[in-house]
Every structure is written in C-alpha cells, then in structure tokens.
Amino acid sequence: MEKEMQIVRTENGSPFQFLMERKPPVRNRKTDMIKSQLRKNCSCSMRKLKRSIMDFLPVLRWLPKYNCKEYIWGDVMSGLVVGIILVPQAIAYSLLAGLKPIYSLYTSFFANIIYFLMGTSRHVSVGIFSLLSLMVGQVVDRELLLAGFDLNDDPQEAIYGRGHLNVTVYNVTLGSVSVECGKECYAIGVATALTFLAGVYQVLMGLFHLGFVSVYLSEPVLDGFATGASVTILTAQAKYLIGIKIPRAQGYGILITTWVNIFRNIAQANLCDVITSTICMAVLVAAKELGDRYKHRLKVPLPTELVVIVVATLVSHYMRLNEVYASSVSGAIPTGFIPPRVPDFSLMQRVAVDALPLAIVGFAFTISLSEMFAKKYAYTVRANQEMFAIGFCNIIPAFFHCFATSAALAKSLVKSSTGCQTQVSSIVSAVVVLLVLLFFAPLFYNLQKCVLACIIIVSLRGALRKFKDIPRRYRLDKIDALVWCVTVLASALVSTEMGLLVGVVFSMLCIVGRTQLPHAALLGQIGNTVFYEDDEEYKNLLTVPKVKIFRFEAPLYYANKDFFLKCLHKRTGLDPAVEIAKRKKAKRKGQRSLEKGPGQGEETPCLILKQNDLQAVIIDCSAILFVDTAGVSTLKDTHRDHQELQVTVLLACCNPSVIDSLERGGYLGVENKNMHELLFHSIHSAIQFVREKEALADVSDV
C-alpha cells in the first residue's frame, strides 16, 4: 500500500482528511549481511583481542575496580555463610548422585572458582543443585546396573585408608575401562562423562546463540519440574530415614516402585535410624521455621545443618551406632585431591542423550536466577556469557572427578541476604570447602546417612510448599495451573527427564490450542463514540443497523481457518453457502409454480426469498497478528461468497504484516486497486463507508 487517503468524521459530523503513506521496505542483500558479519567477527586486532579476552573472563573487568573498603566485609561474610551451608549440603547431595561425598566437595570447590572467573552475576551461587544431582544419580544407577554392578549401598566392607578411595574391585571390562576399575570408579567415570558432555552442549548453545531454548521453559514448567523432582528426591531418601535396604528402582515409575518396596520392607526398619531421623527432622524444621519468622532480625542465617552434622557425627562416633546398631554411615572421606583424569569417551556414547536435558535444565536455572538478581540489584548480566560460564563449570571440573553443577536458588538467596557484593564471595566459599578437603573430611566418617537424608528433605520445603499454591495458580490462569500439574505428575510418576519433556510439549500444545480455539465476538458501539467493544462482556452497547462487526482474537492460519469460518457464520447468523443453496432452491420452486399456470401464480411471491437485511460484515483484525496463505484464501472465499449475497465484507485495523500478506495473496485486486474499498484503519471509518455507500444507493434508486 503506497498511498492511501483516509477520511474520518468527528463526533459533530465534520470530515477531515489525512494522507497515510507506507515507508518503502528496506531490502538488505543476504550476501552483504553475511560479508558484514564475517568482517565484524573475523577481523583481528589487538584492541579486539583484548576485548574478547575480557568478555570471556569478566573478572578482568571488574576486579581491578574492586572497592575493597566497601565490598570486602559483605563478600567475606556471605562467602563464609554460604561455605558453611555448602559443606553439609555437598555431603548430603552425594546420596542423590549415587557417589562418594568427596566428589561433591570437589564439585563445590571447582565450580565456585570457575564461576568467579567467568560469571557475570554478582549474587548467584553456583555449585551442587539437588535436581541435577538427582538426574546424574539416575544415569549413574542405570549404567552401573547395565555394567553388572550390584546397586546395594554397601556392597562390601570398605578398605580403611586415609589418603585412598575405598573401591570394591570387580572383574569387568567395558570399553576402555580397566578391569581393575570397581563400582565407585565406574560410577564417577559415568558422572564425569555425563558432566563433560553437558558442559559441551552448553558451550555450543552459547556459540550458536541458542539461549532462546530456555524461552520454552516457562515458569509453570520449571516450577512443576522442580516440584515433581522434589517428590522423587523425597522418595529416594525415604529409605535412609528408616534405615532399610531396598533395591534402587530403575526406568519409569520409580516413585510407585520405591514406595511399594518401602512398605514391603517396613518391618526391617532400623530403630536407631528412625529415632535419629525424627530428632534431626524436628530440629531442622523448627530451626528453619524460626529462621523464616525472624529473618529480618537475624543478620546471618542459622547454620543449623552444620550444627546437626557435627553433633550427629560426635554422637554416632562415641556411641558406636554403626557397630552396635548397624546404622549406615558415610564412610571414609579422603583428604587432598585425586590426580585429574580425562573423561572416558567410550562412556560418552552411552550418556550423550542424557546430557542434553541436564544441560538445558542447568543453564535455564542459571540464566533465570542471574536475570532475577540483576533486575533486583539494578545491573546487567550477559545471558550468552552465563551459558559459557556454566558450561565451563562442567567441562573443566569433569577432569577433576566432579559432576554437574548450576546456580542454586537457596544458596543464592542466602548469598544476597548476607551482604554479598561481588563474586569474591565465591572464592571465600571455595576456601571453606578447601579447608574441609584438606583437613576435616575424615572427621565425617561416622556421620549417619539418615542425617544427610534429613538435610536433603528439609531443603525441599520450598518446592514442596508449592502444592499449596495450586488454588492461587488456578485463579490466576487455569491453563498455567494445568501445565504445572501435568509437569509435576509426569516428573514424579514417569521420570525426571520425561517430565521436563512432557511439560514443554504440553505447554506448547496449550499455546497452539489457544490459537486454534480463540475467543471470537460481535462488537457493539460504545454510546455515541467511535469505539466498539465485545457485546458479551459489556453492557449498554449499541448495535449498528444492518452491519455486523466481528472480532477474531488470534492469528488466522491453516489450523484455525475452519474455526474462524464457523464462528463468523454463527455470530453473524449468515452462512453464505447455506443461504445461496436456499435461494437456488426457492428460485427453482418459483419457476415450477409459474409453469403450472396463471391460476397458481399467486403463490410465487411467497416462495421467492426476501432480501437479507444484512448489508455489511466488518472484520476487526486488530487481534490478528499474522495471516498465512490459507488464511488469505479463507478471507478471499469469505469475501466472494458474501458478495454473491450482496453483503460487503470489510477489514479494519489490519497491521502492516497482515496488509502485506493480503497484497501478496491478491486479496486487494490487481495492483491493489480495491484497497480503499476493502481495508480501513478503524472500525468507525468502515462503518462510515457503509453508510455513505447506502446513502448513494438510496439516491440512485430515487
């Protein structure tokens, strides 16, 4: 549409004219755009090299400007508090991952250092995350079972040794894995291969700017996934609470299988573990509730988990709970670091598919938390760099016997609430973990597993409390509430990874469903104004004589074109195909009555169909975002069918995209010569056109 004269009448009836002219489209040659991008990205200079290095390592930008007097106290305090919380959580989450506690401590140490160098968020705490630990543990258990290992928690007595890992040797050979590699060695091999691949996926997503994938992980999907996974985590830890040994369930339906096995073996519960779990749960829950109630008065959160672990370890050691009551304990945790090892590439082939959801969940939670804190504290983060940071937080530690990490909400909230200013606090947390690794790790030998299970379950309070929000979600948006419930059920009852996939697919189907079955309405005039609204939603609207104004609140495309026609015919009360058939039938009856003779001719007027009172149908296109070729064909057929009945179809409030589609589809005639008779910039101008056309017709009849 190059030029168009638009006439608008004011309320007093006086017309005024204005000229609207579309800007010519800017056509950029693809080759020129590609050359420009290559010139921009492939050119090399010292200035660009320096900028690239600083972009890759953001610490080089902000650390030289670090205000020591202003920031150091808050960073040290938050780092100490997070480190104190991190140690017991790291030991506890090793149960979820199916690995020894030492590997969890390694993961927490390296992740904090790498994110300090590469992260752009000042407040995010990167480390072990319960959902990722669960996903890693499920893959580790599956691969151990396929390799022929026994999934029993304590397969044999551990070999006591201060500086060596306790492994049980199995005579197995798989790929490049040595025959001397036992269950523990094979488990960490699977975990590191999985973690390395997840990190590679995340870096590739950053290189190809695939951060948009996280857009499809909506808030109901992520919340539902976290809640469903929390139910699975609780189920996995229930056996430790009561001290029974049951086989680890594999495949789909782990939740139901595990609970069935728990109730079948409930008679074997260890009384010592039950009493310990009851006491620990009571103390932890009470401390958390008090902390939530008086958090505004407390400068730092209570280190309840650390206190519980220290006290429980001392009680277990001096009362010899493992020897006397057969209570399951953590076992020996060596000091120092194990020599690095390249992740096993033969195992990567087995876990390549499993690493993809792990990568997506990890970067989705990291980016969402980074943006949340950036918005709260008024600074910016670079989403692409965050993907690089979290990717290398998985790739590099995979060489040092670590497993998957991401940003964790609970620790990030603690970090921000205790005065954190920069990522220097991550270095302080890493130092705390390092002290445990070098000196204090063996002291946790007698720590009962039921205590660790209590810490994990209490940490799920926030996610499990979201079940109480279902009525509120339903009141806010029924579709979002349904997406949340479906994701929770799929994550808990089917499997964690499948739950995420089901949630994303179901969420997208809901969006498609909304466009396939959108709201459609007839509009009425608001008093003596130029505005029109839905006559089903508002009272006291005026109907426009001989004109129907129809609004369709969705894009018009191949999937909803039939629904569009159905709604249009139902709302306007006119189906052109049916009306044309009736008129043809009436015409045939009229001809037959004339052939019978003059005596029966007086019946003819009754058989001829009366002229329809409807003169025009105005389609309000303000809510139609786009029209595809099927939609244009539908509009053309609608215009042609109504024209046969001498009913005019006009389009109002079309956006430029819709107008372009109509032009390309030939809806506006040859060289758009009929544009001024078919398209209008407002509903009121279309109605004025109908009235003027009616007035001219009346004058010509006279």
XYZ file of C-alpha atoms in Angstrom:
702
model
C 0.000 0.000 0.000
C 1.905 3.052 -1.224
C -0.558 5.844 -0.545
C -3.986 5.884 0.997
C -6.376 8.727 1.674
C -8.268 8.259 4.922
C -11.419 10.236 5.772
C -12.511 10.381 9.410
C -15.585 12.084 10.741
C -15.598 13.777 14.099
C -18.485 13.445 16.508
C -20.156 16.570 15.125
C -20.049 15.058 11.654
C -17.436 17.295 10.030
C -14.957 15.290 7.939
C -11.241 15.803 7.734
C -8.691 14.084 5.534
C -5.152 12.905 6.057
C -2.696 11.096 3.826
C -1.014 7.908 5.039
C 1.974 6.631 3.101
C 3.852 3.375 3.808
C 7.602 3.621 4.020
C 9.397 1.705 1.280
C 10.722 -1.619 2.589
C 14.428 -1.738 3.320
C 15.863 -4.617 1.347
C 19.233 -5.859 2.542
C 21.098 -8.296 0.376
C 21.873 -11.523 2.180
C 25.406 -11.616 0.813
C 26.113 -8.095 2.081
C 24.810 -9.028 5.526
C 26.965 -12.173 5.634
C 30.039 -10.229 4.495
C 29.373 -7.593 7.144
C 29.084 -10.183 9.904
C 32.228 -12.007 8.754
C 34.133 -8.726 8.593
C 32.954 -7.863 12.075
C 33.619 -11.233 13.694
C 36.664 -12.493 11.817
C 38.799 -9.372 11.777
C 41.689 -9.379 14.238
C 43.337 -6.507 16.119
C 44.958 -6.034 19.499
C 42.011 -3.987 20.695
C 39.528 -6.644 19.630
C 41.662 -9.425 21.111
C 41.802 -7.620 24.443
C 38.045 -7.052 24.398
C 37.410 -10.717 23.548
C 39.565 -11.896 26.438
C 37.822 -9.517 28.837
C 34.422 -10.664 27.578
C 35.419 -14.298 28.090
C 36.825 -13.589 31.573
C 34.646 -10.812 33.042
C 36.708 -10.889 36.248
C 39.383 -8.907 34.366
C 36.930 -6.040 34.012
C 35.507 -5.727 37.492
C 38.273 -6.996 39.777
C 40.704 -4.070 39.094
C 37.850 -1.714 40.041
C 37.019 -3.639 43.210
C 36.291 -1.291 46.125
C 37.913 -3.188 48.963
C 36.725 -0.925 51.795
C 33.106 -1.003 50.655
C 32.735 -4.585 49.469
C 35.159 -6.821 51.347
C 33.188 -7.246 54.579
C 29.947 -8.238 52.847
C 31.734 -10.606 50.465
C 33.689 -12.332 53.246
C 30.620 -12.739 55.452
C 28.403 -14.085 52.663
C 31.203 -16.365 51.450
C 31.717 -17.833 54.921
C 27.992 -18.386 55.481
C 27.472 -19.994 52.063
C 30.588 -22.132 52.547
C 29.341 -23.366 55.914
C 25.978 -24.256 54.342
C 27.655 -25.724 51.270
C 29.720 -28.358 53.096
C 26.835 -30.316 54.672
C 24.711 -29.935 51.542
C 27.550 -31.213 49.363
C 27.972 -34.281 51.563
C 24.210 -34.840 51.617
C 23.652 -34.449 47.872
C 26.237 -37.139 47.195
C 23.470 -39.575 48.166
C 21.317 -38.216 45.337
C 24.131 -38.546 42.802
C 24.991 -42.060 43.979
C 28.620 -41.018 44.529
C 31.032 -40.656 47.455
C 30.928 -37.363 49.411
C 34.458 -36.437 48.332
C 33.274 -35.889 44.759
C 30.580 -33.481 45.923
C 33.197 -31.440 47.764
C 35.408 -31.383 44.660
C 32.434 -30.159 42.613
C 31.632 -27.343 45.037
C 35.264 -26.208 45.132
C 35.951 -26.045 41.385
C 32.543 -24.626 40.405
C 32.952 -21.617 42.701
C 36.407 -20.790 41.333
C 35.438 -21.071 37.649
C 32.262 -19.036 38.042
C 34.284 -16.365 39.862
C 36.404 -16.044 36.708
C 33.673 -16.297 34.060
C 30.311 -15.373 35.583
C 28.569 -12.021 35.099
C 26.122 -12.270 38.000
C 27.280 -10.858 41.332
C 24.899 -12.799 43.546
C 24.398 -16.252 42.005
C 25.874 -19.181 43.925
C 26.987 -21.955 41.580
C 27.533 -25.439 42.902
C 25.700 -28.659 43.610
C 21.979 -28.481 42.827
C 19.570 -31.130 44.067
C 17.713 -31.561 40.742
C 20.918 -32.034 38.757
C 22.281 -34.403 41.422
C 19.124 -36.483 41.087
C 19.407 -36.557 37.280
C 23.082 -37.557 37.496
C 22.276 -40.239 40.060
C 19.599 -41.795 37.867
C 22.017 -42.097 34.936
C 24.793 -43.456 37.185
C 22.485 -46.104 38.670
C 21.287 -47.160 35.227
C 24.805 -47.532 33.843
C 26.001 -49.411 36.939
C 23.143 -51.850 36.555
C 23.833 -52.336 32.836
C 27.518 -52.928 33.589
C 26.598 -55.727 36.005
C 27.352 -53.967 39.294
C 25.339 -54.522 42.448
C 23.369 -51.394 43.384
C 23.431 -52.277 47.072
C 24.580 -49.260 49.083
C 27.289 -51.125 50.999
C 28.444 -53.922 48.728
C 31.448 -54.868 50.823
C 33.347 -53.594 53.761
C 35.380 -50.538 52.887
C 39.129 -50.640 52.875
C 40.325 -48.271 55.546
C 42.888 -45.819 54.339
C 43.367 -42.156 54.987
C 44.517 -40.968 51.597
C 42.945 -43.543 49.315
C 39.471 -44.059 47.971
C 37.646 -47.179 49.013
C 36.756 -49.244 45.960
C 35.436 -52.736 45.513
C 37.173 -54.469 42.621
C 35.009 -56.178 40.001
C 36.207 -58.251 37.087
C 34.504 -56.320 34.342
C 35.660 -54.793 31.105
C 33.665 -52.152 29.261
C 35.216 -50.076 26.513
C 38.414 -48.504 27.759
C 37.574 -49.033 31.431
C 40.212 -51.131 33.152
C 39.308 -54.446 34.709
C 40.607 -53.051 37.992
C 38.018 -50.277 37.980
C 35.430 -51.060 40.616
C 31.931 -49.821 41.247
C 32.937 -46.454 42.695
C 35.474 -45.837 39.949
C 32.948 -46.721 37.253
C 30.258 -44.553 38.860
C 32.402 -41.409 38.884
C 33.509 -42.264 35.329
C 29.878 -42.195 34.182
C 29.221 -38.968 36.113
C 32.252 -37.151 34.665
C 31.459 -38.266 31.111
C 27.885 -37.061 31.552
C 29.049 -33.760 33.055
C 31.631 -33.153 30.332
C 29.040 -33.669 27.587
C 26.516 -31.419 29.347
C 29.153 -28.685 29.517
C 29.999 -29.128 25.824
C 26.304 -28.791 24.942
C 26.050 -25.608 26.989
C 29.127 -24.064 25.342
C 27.779 -24.976 21.894
C 24.471 -23.350 22.803
C 26.410 -20.230 23.692
C 28.443 -20.306 20.466
C 25.350 -20.693 18.298
C 23.274 -18.288 20.422
C 20.728 -20.957 21.313
C 19.721 -19.327 24.559
C 16.229 -18.958 23.125
C 15.670 -22.635 24.023
C 15.147 -21.539 27.624
C 12.197 -19.423 26.459
C 10.176 -22.619 26.095
C 10.842 -23.492 29.736
C 8.071 -21.335 31.107
C 7.657 -20.553 34.797
C 4.904 -23.190 35.304
C 7.083 -25.796 33.535
C 10.198 -25.026 35.603
C 8.221 -24.832 38.849
C 6.347 -28.027 38.066
C 9.559 -29.802 37.108
C 11.264 -28.689 40.339
C 8.282 -29.766 42.451
C 7.905 -33.143 40.727
C 11.633 -33.801 41.017
C 11.435 -32.832 44.705
C 8.827 -35.541 45.240
C 11.184 -38.017 43.558
C 14.087 -36.826 45.728
C 11.996 -37.248 48.878
C 11.056 -40.760 47.764
C 14.695 -41.658 47.092
C 15.713 -40.522 50.580
C 12.843 -42.187 52.470
C 14.688 -45.491 52.785
C 17.606 -43.780 54.558
C 15.241 -42.210 57.084
C 14.152 -45.582 58.406
C 17.369 -47.464 57.632
C 16.092 -50.179 55.307
C 17.960 -51.630 52.342
C 15.876 -51.963 49.198
C 16.916 -52.275 45.552
C 17.089 -48.989 43.661
C 14.233 -48.753 41.191
C 15.109 -48.102 37.544
C 13.196 -46.909 34.492
C 9.783 -45.306 34.559
C 7.503 -45.218 37.590
C 10.339 -45.070 40.143
C 8.102 -43.271 42.637
C 5.489 -46.008 42.860
C 8.007 -48.864 42.747
C 10.103 -47.349 45.525
C 7.169 -46.771 47.860
C 5.871 -50.299 47.241
C 9.300 -51.695 48.193
C 9.479 -49.447 51.263
C 6.143 -50.691 52.627
C 7.041 -54.290 51.864
C 10.248 -53.985 53.896
C 8.985 -51.643 56.611
C 9.397 -54.387 59.208
C 13.176 -54.263 58.667
C 13.405 -50.612 59.716
C 16.413 -49.710 61.857
C 15.132 -48.269 65.149
C 18.332 -46.270 65.658
C 17.942 -44.556 62.253
C 14.245 -43.874 62.861
C 14.957 -42.156 66.204
C 17.874 -40.187 64.738
C 15.785 -39.095 61.748
C 12.917 -37.980 63.968
C 15.186 -35.856 66.154
C 17.075 -34.336 63.220
C 13.903 -33.550 61.283
C 12.358 -31.870 64.319
C 15.448 -29.751 64.948
C 15.929 -28.781 61.294
C 12.278 -27.919 60.646
C 11.994 -25.932 63.879
C 15.188 -24.019 63.096
C 14.020 -23.277 59.541
C 10.633 -22.048 60.738
C 12.239 -19.818 63.351
C 14.702 -18.548 60.770
C 11.872 -17.685 58.357
C 9.886 -15.957 61.095
C 12.763 -13.854 62.440
C 14.845 -13.493 59.266
C 14.538 -9.701 59.400
C 16.182 -9.667 62.821
C 18.905 -12.176 62.013
C 21.935 -10.710 60.262
C 23.068 -14.156 59.099
C 21.048 -17.371 58.735
C 21.451 -20.034 61.374
C 23.997 -22.734 60.357
C 21.606 -25.432 61.520
C 22.753 -28.083 59.032
C 26.380 -27.772 60.133
C 25.450 -27.937 63.819
C 23.270 -31.011 63.230
C 26.042 -32.737 61.264
C 28.700 -32.019 63.892
C 26.509 -33.142 66.807
C 25.222 -36.230 64.936
C 28.769 -37.232 63.957
C 30.004 -36.937 67.558
C 27.054 -38.934 68.910
C 27.472 -41.604 66.231
C 31.222 -41.860 66.884
C 31.132 -42.104 70.670
C 28.035 -44.309 70.847
C 29.357 -46.551 68.044
C 25.997 -46.558 66.273
C 27.415 -48.271 63.193
C 28.912 -51.211 65.090
C 26.214 -51.627 67.768
C 23.014 -50.806 65.851
C 24.176 -51.386 62.237
C 23.323 -47.810 61.337
C 24.553 -46.902 57.840
C 27.280 -44.215 57.855
C 29.014 -42.118 55.206
C 32.304 -43.973 55.409
C 35.831 -42.760 54.854
C 36.293 -39.438 53.075
C 39.900 -38.989 51.934
C 41.814 -35.732 52.199
C 43.532 -33.904 49.369
C 42.915 -34.187 45.647
C 42.890 -37.184 43.348
C 45.039 -36.796 40.207
C 42.984 -35.476 37.265
C 41.755 -37.880 34.613
C 40.344 -37.368 31.128
C 36.621 -38.293 30.977
C 36.040 -41.645 29.311
C 34.957 -41.067 25.705
C 33.564 -44.584 25.369
C 31.086 -43.804 28.145
C 30.059 -40.537 26.445
C 28.369 -42.508 23.683
C 26.120 -44.126 26.278
C 25.113 -40.904 28.037
C 25.006 -38.439 25.111
C 21.197 -38.246 25.135
C 21.010 -37.970 28.944
C 23.389 -34.990 28.917
C 21.027 -32.844 26.824
C 18.223 -32.345 29.416
C 20.924 -31.948 32.055
C 22.470 -29.111 30.033
C 19.131 -27.416 29.355
C 17.969 -27.554 32.977
C 21.339 -26.328 34.230
C 21.575 -23.253 32.037
C 17.836 -22.472 32.327
C 18.027 -22.243 36.126
C 21.329 -20.344 35.980
C 20.112 -17.738 33.492
C 16.750 -17.249 35.214
C 18.414 -16.737 38.612
C 21.066 -14.434 37.139
C 18.451 -12.239 35.498
C 16.324 -12.233 38.653
C 19.153 -10.895 40.838
C 20.350 -8.493 38.127
C 16.882 -6.967 37.960
C 16.631 -6.792 41.751
C 20.001 -5.062 42.239
C 19.934 -2.943 39.041
C 22.814 -4.298 36.995
C 23.066 -6.284 33.772
C 24.129 -9.840 33.004
C 25.045 -11.327 29.635
C 22.973 -14.443 29.073
C 25.355 -15.806 26.457
C 28.341 -15.428 28.792
C 26.359 -17.139 31.544
C 25.989 -20.144 29.260
C 29.736 -20.155 28.661
C 30.380 -19.841 32.401
C 28.093 -22.685 33.432
C 29.373 -24.778 30.509
C 32.990 -24.455 31.627
C 31.877 -25.041 35.228
C 31.021 -28.513 33.929
C 33.771 -29.120 31.342
C 36.857 -28.260 33.414
C 35.765 -29.906 36.706
C 34.921 -33.082 34.769
C 38.695 -33.672 34.563
C 38.876 -33.440 38.379
C 36.243 -36.062 39.283
C 33.304 -33.628 39.570
C 29.713 -33.844 38.386
C 27.108 -31.430 37.015
C 26.534 -28.019 38.591
C 24.328 -24.980 38.111
C 23.071 -21.994 40.050
C 21.127 -22.960 43.178
C 18.265 -20.786 44.400
C 18.551 -21.426 48.153
C 22.277 -20.669 48.388
C 21.905 -17.662 46.055
C 19.214 -16.197 48.321
C 21.452 -16.726 51.347
C 24.326 -15.119 49.486
C 22.351 -11.979 48.603
C 20.779 -11.673 52.062
C 24.145 -11.779 53.876
C 25.669 -8.753 52.158
C 27.248 -10.203 49.023
C 28.541 -7.523 46.651
C 30.635 -9.431 44.082
C 31.803 -12.925 43.175
C 34.735 -12.555 45.589
C 32.371 -14.295 47.999
C 32.651 -17.415 45.788
C 36.400 -17.531 46.459
C 35.726 -17.348 50.209
C 33.233 -20.242 49.904
C 35.793 -22.217 47.901
C 38.387 -21.657 50.654
C 35.946 -23.042 53.246
C 35.414 -26.162 51.111
C 39.176 -26.436 50.562
C 39.799 -26.494 54.328
C 37.339 -29.361 54.660
C 39.002 -31.190 51.772
C 42.490 -30.811 53.236
C 41.860 -31.283 56.950
C 38.319 -32.031 58.149
C 36.862 -34.523 55.647
C 37.891 -37.726 57.529
C 36.060 -36.489 60.631
C 32.733 -37.184 58.922
C 33.356 -40.943 58.703
C 30.704 -41.825 61.319
C 28.074 -39.408 60.011
C 24.834 -41.363 59.568
C 23.198 -41.382 56.148
C 19.809 -40.782 57.726
C 21.093 -37.375 58.930
C 22.094 -36.485 55.367
C 18.670 -37.615 54.135
C 17.012 -35.319 56.694
C 19.060 -32.356 55.437
C 18.057 -33.099 51.839
C 14.350 -33.477 52.652
C 14.192 -30.306 54.744
C 15.881 -28.396 51.908
C 12.906 -29.351 49.711
C 10.435 -27.400 51.853
C 10.202 -24.517 49.410
C 9.480 -26.723 46.394
C 7.002 -28.961 48.229
C 5.122 -25.962 49.612
C 4.143 -25.019 46.078
C 1.369 -27.604 46.267
C -0.417 -25.052 48.458
C -0.286 -22.546 45.583
C -2.457 -24.646 43.248
C -5.711 -22.740 44.077
C -3.933 -19.412 43.551
C -2.465 -20.599 40.249
C -5.901 -21.779 39.152
C -7.436 -18.395 39.916
C -4.671 -16.554 38.047
C -4.611 -18.739 34.938
C -6.291 -22.113 34.501
C -4.020 -23.140 31.625
C -0.839 -22.366 33.588
C -2.189 -24.330 36.552
C -2.890 -27.281 34.253
C 0.634 -27.095 32.759
C 2.100 -27.077 36.276
C 0.051 -30.099 37.374
C 0.856 -32.110 34.227
C 4.598 -31.375 34.603
C 4.552 -32.348 38.293
C 2.747 -35.619 37.622
C 4.987 -36.524 34.670
C 8.183 -35.667 36.577
C 7.122 -37.635 39.647
C 5.264 -40.606 38.172
C 7.114 -41.183 34.872
C 10.694 -39.906 35.144
C 12.513 -36.655 35.757
C 13.779 -36.136 32.193
C 10.485 -37.252 30.653
C 8.636 -34.874 32.963
C 10.574 -31.926 31.580
C 9.872 -33.012 28.008
C 6.181 -33.613 28.724
C 5.902 -30.208 30.393
C 7.468 -28.362 27.445
C 5.397 -30.230 24.839
C 2.162 -29.826 26.787
C 2.854 -26.115 27.317
C 3.384 -25.628 23.577
C 0.236 -27.618 22.789
C -1.689 -25.303 25.106
C -0.392 -22.303 23.149
C -1.391 -23.961 19.874
C -4.779 -24.788 21.383
C -5.311 -21.165 22.338
C -4.728 -20.074 18.750
C -6.815 -22.901 17.296
C -9.818 -22.199 19.513
C -9.593 -18.470 20.279
C -12.260 -16.121 21.506
C -14.481 -14.596 18.831
C -17.154 -11.963 19.401
C -19.532 -9.449 17.865
C -18.832 -5.831 18.733
C -21.214 -3.042 19.643
C -20.775 0.721 19.683
C -19.938 2.440 22.969
C -22.571 5.166 23.090
C -22.130 7.946 20.551
C -18.384 7.383 20.197
C -16.032 5.915 17.616
C -15.141 2.961 19.868
C -16.516 -0.582 19.759
C -16.331 -3.458 22.235
C -17.452 -7.039 22.887
C -21.220 -7.081 23.403
C -20.947 -10.209 25.605
C -18.530 -8.538 28.019
C -20.012 -5.032 28.281
C -23.499 -3.682 28.897
C -25.404 -0.889 27.160
C -23.632 -1.225 23.816
C -25.449 -0.014 20.703
C -25.950 -2.280 17.693
C -25.149 -0.846 14.283
C -28.128 -1.326 11.926
C -27.546 -3.721 9.011
C -23.883 -4.158 9.994
C -22.174 -6.955 11.923
C -18.743 -6.265 13.462
C -16.779 -9.464 14.071
C -13.539 -9.779 16.052
C -11.244 -12.838 15.894
C -8.602 -12.830 18.653
C -5.832 -14.957 17.137
C -3.653 -15.250 14.048
C -5.553 -16.593 11.043
C -3.688 -19.603 9.701
C -4.222 -23.114 8.368
C -5.008 -24.684 11.755
C -7.871 -22.357 12.742
C -9.335 -21.207 9.409
C -12.299 -23.590 9.751
C -12.945 -22.388 13.297
C -12.797 -18.803 12.004
C -15.495 -19.514 9.419
C -17.626 -21.402 11.937
C -17.503 -18.504 14.404
C -18.123 -15.915 11.689
C -21.209 -17.703 10.398
C -22.542 -18.359 13.888
C -22.028 -14.802 15.160
C -23.371 -13.025 12.081
C -26.218 -15.515 11.608
C -25.363 -15.884 7.932
C -23.760 -18.895 6.263
C -23.286 -17.895 2.606
C -23.196 -21.481 1.314
C -26.477 -22.364 3.059
C -28.102 -19.077 2.038
C -27.086 -19.488 -1.597
C -28.469 -23.036 -1.606
C -31.770 -21.796 -0.133
C -32.070 -19.088 -2.767
C -31.391 -21.530 -5.593
C -33.983 -23.915 -4.207
C -36.537 -21.114 -3.842
C -35.790 -19.964 -7.373
C -36.415 -23.468 -8.752
C -39.699 -23.715 -6.839
C -40.730 -20.344 -8.216
C -40.068 -21.430 -11.779
C -42.082 -24.653 -11.323
C -45.056 -22.689 -9.918
C -45.042 -20.367 -12.929
C -45.078 -23.385 -15.274
C -48.284 -24.724 -13.625
C -50.413 -21.882 -14.969
C -51.861 -18.452 -14.197
C -54.197 -19.771 -11.525
C -51.362 -20.818 -9.267
C -49.071 -17.883 -9.932
C -50.134 -16.016 -6.800
C -48.050 -18.452 -4.697
C -44.861 -17.293 -6.409
C -44.066 -14.232 -4.200
C -44.195 -16.408 -1.085
C -41.638 -18.801 -2.481
C -39.075 -16.168 -3.521
C -36.613 -15.487 -0.687
C -36.663 -11.993 0.734
C -33.600 -9.772 0.522
C -31.371 -10.174 3.588
C -31.320 -7.202 5.951
C -27.556 -7.604 6.498
C -25.589 -5.253 4.261
C -22.011 -5.461 5.571
C -19.729 -7.583 7.734
C -16.746 -5.742 9.232
C -13.927 -7.973 10.479
C -11.868 -6.332 13.232
C -8.309 -7.537 12.526
C -6.661 -5.717 15.426
C -6.063 -9.041 17.258
C -4.907 -10.943 14.148
C -1.114 -10.980 14.372
C -0.460 -12.630 11.021
C -2.231 -14.346 8.123
C -0.738 -17.234 6.161
C -1.670 -18.331 2.639
C -4.530 -20.495 3.936
C -5.822 -17.514 5.922
C -5.697 -15.216 2.862
C -7.575 -17.823 0.806
C -10.187 -18.054 3.560
C -10.690 -14.271 3.531
C -10.912 -14.248 -0.284
C -13.532 -17.036 -0.251
C -15.456 -15.250 2.501
C -15.463 -12.002 0.510
C -16.571 -13.750 -2.697
C -19.356 -15.788 -1.034
C -20.806 -12.777 0.764
C -20.575 -10.696 -2.396
C -22.909 -13.178 -4.125
C -25.462 -12.302 -1.452
C -24.781 -8.569 -1.940
C -23.174 -8.380 1.512
C -19.971 -6.355 1.735
C -17.018 -7.726 3.729
C -14.623 -5.067 5.037
C -11.405 -5.447 7.036
C -10.477 -2.943 9.740
C -7.424 -2.297 11.923
C -5.035 -4.543 9.976
C -1.384 -4.351 10.984
C 1.279 -3.895 8.253
C 2.198 -7.584 8.310
C -1.393 -8.619 7.586
C -1.703 -5.983 4.861
C 1.454 -7.283 3.188
C 0.093 -10.840 3.273
C -3.177 -9.665 1.724
C -1.305 -7.799 -1.005
C 0.829 -10.828 -1.864
C -2.233 -13.098 -1.848
C -4.150 -10.911 -4.297
C -6.948 -10.078 -1.862
C -6.871 -6.372 -2.760
C -7.234 -6.879 -6.509
C -4.871 -6.122 -9.357
C -2.273 -3.559 -8.232
C -4.308 -3.116 -5.015
C -6.926 -1.066 -6.842
C -9.676 -2.163 -4.411
C -7.719 -1.303 -1.283
C -9.727 1.802 -0.397
C -12.951 -0.252 -0.595
C -11.736 -3.259 1.421
C -9.288 -2.012 4.099
C -9.874 0.611 6.772
C -7.719 1.898 9.593
C -10.583 1.886 12.092
C -13.928 0.190 12.576
C -15.687 3.532 12.605
C -14.279 4.580 9.230
C -15.501 1.264 7.775
C -18.997 1.925 9.159
C -18.953 5.432 7.690
C -18.048 3.927 4.322
C -21.014 1.525 4.524
C -23.396 4.360 5.417
C -22.144 6.568 2.577
C -22.473 3.671 0.151
C -26.030 3.051 1.396
C -26.888 6.739 1.025
C -25.599 6.787 -2.567
C -27.648 3.670 -3.348
C -30.816 5.317 -1.972
C -30.204 8.445 -4.049
C -29.679 6.393 -7.224
C -32.932 4.478 -6.560
C -34.836 7.774 -6.311
